[in-house]
Short mmCIF file of C-alpha atoms in Angstrom, two decimals:
data_model
loop_
_atom_site.label_atom_id
_atom_site.label_comp_id
_atom_site.label_asym_id
_atom_site.label_seq_id
_atom_site.Cartn_x
_atom_site.Cartn_y
_atom_site.Cartn_z
CA GLY A 660 7.73 -57.03 25.09
CA GLU A 661 9.93 -54.69 22.91
CA ASN A 662 10.66 -50.81 23.18
CA VAL A 663 11.70 -48.04 21.86
CA GLU A 664 12.81 -45.13 24.71
CA GLN A 665 13.07 -41.35 23.37
CA HIS A 666 14.63 -38.44 25.21
CA PRO A 667 14.06 -35.77 24.91
CA SER A 668 10.37 -35.26 24.40
CA THR A 669 10.72 -31.24 23.29
CA LEU A 670 14.29 -30.17 22.34
CA SER A 671 14.54 -25.79 21.60
CA VAL A 672 17.99 -24.93 20.29
CA GLN A 673 19.14 -21.52 18.33
CA GLU A 674 19.64 -20.86 14.94
CA GLY A 675 22.82 -22.64 14.37
CA ASP A 676 23.21 -24.68 17.25
CA SER A 677 23.79 -28.87 16.59
CA ALA A 678 20.72 -30.72 18.36
CA VAL A 679 20.52 -34.02 19.49
CA ILE A 680 18.15 -36.97 20.41
CA LYS A 681 19.05 -39.95 21.90
CA CYS A 682 16.65 -43.48 21.67
CA THR A 683 17.48 -46.36 23.10
CA TYR A 684 15.83 -50.08 22.19
CA SER A 685 15.23 -53.41 24.51
CA ASP A 686 15.87 -56.31 21.76
CA SER A 687 19.47 -56.54 20.35
CA ALA A 688 17.64 -58.53 17.04
CA SER A 689 16.23 -55.50 16.04
CA ASN A 690 18.29 -54.79 13.00
CA TYR A 691 17.46 -51.69 11.02
CA PHE A 692 16.99 -48.10 12.96
CA PRO A 693 15.02 -45.09 10.65
CA TRP A 694 14.12 -41.77 11.99
CA TYR A 695 11.49 -40.33 10.60
CA LYS A 696 10.78 -35.81 10.59
CA GLN A 697 7.01 -34.79 10.58
CA GLU A 698 5.77 -31.27 10.07
CA LEU A 699 3.18 -29.93 11.75
CA GLY A 700 -0.06 -30.84 9.75
CA LYS A 701 1.62 -33.03 7.51
CA ARG A 702 2.59 -36.89 7.27
CA PRO A 703 5.85 -38.49 8.69
CA GLN A 704 8.58 -38.96 6.09
CA LEU A 705 12.28 -40.66 6.38
CA ILE A 706 15.11 -38.63 6.54
CA ILE A 707 17.96 -41.20 7.52
CA ASP A 708 18.04 -44.80 8.37
CA ILE A 709 21.01 -46.89 9.41
CA ARG A 710 20.99 -50.76 9.04
CA SER A 711 22.83 -52.71 12.78
CA ASN A 712 26.01 -53.73 10.26
CA VAL A 713 27.09 -49.98 10.21
CA GLY A 714 27.95 -47.65 13.45
CA GLU A 715 27.33 -44.02 11.82
CA LYS A 716 26.05 -42.55 8.15
CA LYS A 717 26.09 -39.26 7.08
CA ASP A 718 23.56 -37.32 4.83
CA GLN A 719 24.93 -33.30 4.83
CA ARG A 720 23.84 -31.84 8.27
CA ILE A 721 22.77 -34.68 9.86
CA ALA A 722 23.96 -38.38 10.95
CA VAL A 723 22.80 -41.03 12.63
CA THR A 724 24.87 -42.82 14.97
CA LEU A 725 24.66 -46.47 16.27
CA ASN A 726 25.61 -48.65 19.91
CA LYS A 727 24.66 -52.13 19.17
CA THR A 728 26.62 -53.12 22.51
CA ALA A 729 24.53 -50.14 24.11
CA LYS A 730 21.44 -51.18 22.28
CA HIS A 731 21.05 -47.31 21.80
CA PHE A 732 21.10 -44.60 18.66
CA SER A 733 21.18 -40.96 18.40
CA LEU A 734 19.36 -38.25 15.41
CA HIS A 735 22.43 -35.50 15.14
CA ILE A 736 21.38 -32.04 13.41
CA THR A 737 24.05 -29.88 12.74
CA GLU A 738 23.71 -26.01 11.63
CA THR A 739 20.30 -26.11 12.89
CA GLN A 740 17.63 -24.09 10.49
CA PRO A 741 13.79 -22.68 11.60
CA GLU A 742 12.89 -25.61 8.70
CA ASP A 743 14.20 -27.82 10.64
CA SER A 744 11.64 -27.61 13.47
CA ALA A 745 9.17 -30.46 13.55
CA VAL A 746 8.17 -33.72 16.08
CA TYR A 747 11.22 -36.21 15.14
CA PHE A 748 10.38 -40.54 15.68
CA CYS A 749 12.74 -42.69 16.07
CA ALA A 750 12.08 -46.13 14.86
CA ALA A 751 13.77 -50.06 15.18
CA SER A 752 12.84 -52.72 13.44
CA ARG A 753 10.40 -55.68 15.24
CA PRO A 754 12.93 -58.86 15.84
CA GLY A 755 11.56 -62.40 14.73
CA GLY A 756 9.45 -62.81 11.95
CA SER A 757 7.64 -59.24 11.88
CA GLN A 758 10.93 -56.97 10.79
CA GLY A 759 9.05 -55.50 8.15
CA ASN A 760 7.62 -53.71 10.26
CA LEU A 761 8.59 -50.30 13.26
CA ILE A 762 8.49 -49.68 17.06
CA PHE A 763 8.18 -46.03 17.33
CA GLY A 764 9.78 -43.72 20.28
CA LYS A 765 7.02 -41.21 21.27
CA GLY A 766 8.61 -38.34 19.67
CA THR A 767 10.94 -35.15 20.00
CA LYS A 768 9.31 -31.77 18.82
CA LEU A 769 12.26 -29.66 18.25
CA SER A 770 11.91 -26.19 17.92
CA VAL A 771 14.69 -24.13 15.87
CA LYS A 772 14.59 -20.14 17.58
CA PRO A 773 15.57 -17.90 14.85
CA ASP B 252 6.71 -40.61 -5.99
CA VAL B 253 5.13 -43.22 -4.27
CA LYS B 254 1.77 -42.36 -2.83
CA VAL B 255 -0.35 -43.48 -0.31
CA THR B 256 -3.90 -41.52 -0.12
CA GLN B 257 -6.33 -41.87 2.69
CA SER B 258 -9.25 -41.43 2.01
CA SER B 259 -11.00 -39.18 4.15
CA ARG B 260 -9.05 -36.46 5.96
CA TYR B 261 -12.03 -35.67 8.59
CA LEU B 262 -14.10 -37.79 10.00
CA VAL B 263 -16.50 -37.42 13.20
CA LYS B 264 -19.10 -40.28 13.62
CA ARG B 265 -21.08 -41.25 16.84
CA THR B 266 -20.70 -43.99 19.51
CA GLY B 267 -21.67 -47.63 18.12
CA GLU B 268 -20.93 -46.38 14.66
CA LYS B 269 -19.09 -48.20 12.19
CA VAL B 270 -16.55 -46.78 10.82
CA PHE B 271 -14.31 -47.46 7.33
CA LEU B 272 -11.09 -45.82 6.87
CA GLU B 273 -9.69 -46.64 2.99
CA CYS B 274 -6.25 -46.65 2.25
CA VAL B 275 -4.56 -46.91 -1.98
CA GLN B 276 -1.15 -47.04 -2.37
CA ASP B 277 0.62 -46.48 -6.28
CA MET B 278 3.66 -48.58 -6.02
CA ASP B 279 2.71 -52.02 -6.09
CA HIS B 280 4.29 -52.44 -2.58
CA GLU B 281 3.82 -56.08 -0.47
CA ASN B 282 3.16 -54.31 2.94
CA MET B 283 0.95 -52.29 4.10
CA PHE B 284 0.26 -50.63 8.04
CA TRP B 285 -2.33 -49.06 9.95
CA TYR B 286 -0.57 -46.48 12.99
CA ARG B 287 -2.67 -44.54 15.58
CA GLN B 288 -0.76 -41.38 16.21
CA ASP B 289 -1.71 -39.43 19.55
CA PRO B 290 0.59 -36.75 21.85
CA GLY B 291 2.87 -37.65 23.27
CA LEU B 292 2.09 -41.72 22.36
CA GLY B 293 3.71 -41.85 19.43
CA LEU B 294 2.67 -44.47 16.57
CA ARG B 295 1.13 -47.34 17.92
CA LEU B 296 0.92 -49.85 14.96
CA ILE B 297 -2.58 -51.94 14.87
CA TYR B 298 -2.60 -53.74 12.22
CA PHE B 299 -0.37 -55.04 9.31
CA SER B 300 -0.21 -56.71 5.86
CA TYR B 301 2.45 -58.69 4.31
CA ASP B 302 0.37 -59.78 1.68
CA VAL B 303 -3.31 -60.05 -0.49
CA LYS B 304 -6.14 -61.77 2.81
CA MET B 305 -2.93 -61.69 4.97
CA LYS B 306 -3.39 -59.55 8.48
CA GLU B 307 -1.62 -59.43 11.46
CA LYS B 308 -2.02 -57.68 14.88
CA GLY B 309 0.33 -55.08 16.09
CA ASP B 310 0.57 -54.23 19.53
CA ILE B 311 -3.32 -52.54 19.99
CA PRO B 312 -5.48 -53.97 17.47
CA GLU B 313 -8.41 -54.39 19.53
CA GLY B 314 -11.06 -52.50 18.84
CA TYR B 315 -10.13 -52.83 14.79
CA SER B 316 -10.20 -55.30 12.35
CA VAL B 317 -9.09 -54.82 8.40
CA SER B 318 -9.34 -56.03 6.10
CA ARG B 319 -6.66 -56.81 2.12
CA GLU B 320 -9.07 -57.54 -0.61
CA LYS B 321 -6.70 -56.70 -3.45
CA LYS B 322 -2.60 -55.45 -3.45
CA GLU B 323 -3.55 -52.06 -3.20
CA ARG B 324 -5.50 -51.22 -0.81
CA PHE B 325 -5.96 -52.02 2.78
CA SER B 326 -8.87 -50.79 4.75
CA LEU B 327 -9.42 -50.27 8.45
CA ILE B 328 -12.71 -50.81 10.07
CA LEU B 329 -14.42 -49.80 13.29
CA GLU B 330 -17.04 -52.06 14.22
CA SER B 331 -18.21 -49.95 17.02
CA ALA B 332 -16.75 -46.77 17.71
CA SER B 333 -16.16 -45.81 21.37
CA THR B 334 -14.68 -41.98 21.81
CA ASN B 335 -11.32 -43.62 22.74
CA GLN B 336 -11.15 -43.86 19.26
CA THR B 337 -10.65 -40.37 18.64
CA SER B 338 -7.50 -39.89 16.98
CA MET B 339 -5.03 -39.46 13.76
CA TYR B 340 -5.32 -43.02 12.02
CA LEU B 341 -2.07 -43.14 8.93
CA CYS B 342 -1.83 -46.11 7.20
CA ALA B 343 1.47 -46.99 5.55
CA SER B 344 3.40 -48.81 3.02
CA SER B 345 7.21 -50.43 2.07
CA PHE B 346 8.49 -52.78 -0.13
CA GLY B 347 10.06 -55.72 0.67
CA TYR B 348 10.14 -59.38 1.57
CA ARG B 349 8.40 -60.27 4.97
CA GLY B 350 11.03 -59.68 7.91
CA VAL B 351 12.92 -57.01 5.91
CA ALA B 352 11.90 -54.20 7.22
CA GLY B 353 12.30 -50.86 4.35
CA GLU B 354 11.30 -47.17 4.49
CA LEU B 355 7.67 -46.17 5.35
CA PHE B 356 5.93 -44.04 2.85
CA PHE B 357 2.55 -42.72 5.01
CA GLY B 358 -0.31 -41.23 3.89
CA GLU B 359 -1.86 -37.58 4.76
CA GLY B 360 -3.88 -39.36 7.35
CA SER B 361 -7.13 -39.22 8.74
CA ARG B 362 -8.25 -37.92 11.54
CA LEU B 363 -11.23 -39.48 13.54
CA THR B 364 -13.79 -37.80 16.32
CA VAL B 365 -15.83 -40.40 18.14
CA LEU B 366 -18.91 -38.09 19.79
#
């Protein structure tokens, strides 16, 4: 079945460094790839997303890149700050008649040390 | 601001009890979802609905059912709670027609403990 693999499961960086989280998906028909951030005790919230007709998208310190051929996409956070500490989830749209729902990766716990 | 409200933040139930988790959204979204979140397993889809009185199974529907009698309300039902259903349950909604993926707006979650 459809699957989204996410790596690494934990990531620790120094404040000011960059962080990269990678995801691969199994079905080439997926066409929407969002990233959600979940701070401790809070709900997941969308931070950036990309559709399959675009290779890269940026929003201030965060960017997402998509390689459709290799079926992988990545989240890049530059100049990390302590408030970036959270669990990040990637997701891919489910192909076929149910594209309204998403398959999530297992999450990456990012810790930014001051 | 989109608001997705889950009726209970914390529940403690006994094995075999029937459990209702309620979710209400105020943005007239067509799509509503129930996810289960467990450490190391991410978010797994239980059921979803694209329209009133419509429901479809997700990846882990066993032991659960849902009800959507009104557009704004989507209920998750555990007919006979078991200890392996102890988890965080997240409701979400999104705008858009069936077949078009869009931003999910999540509720704050309902943490269920089954003893």
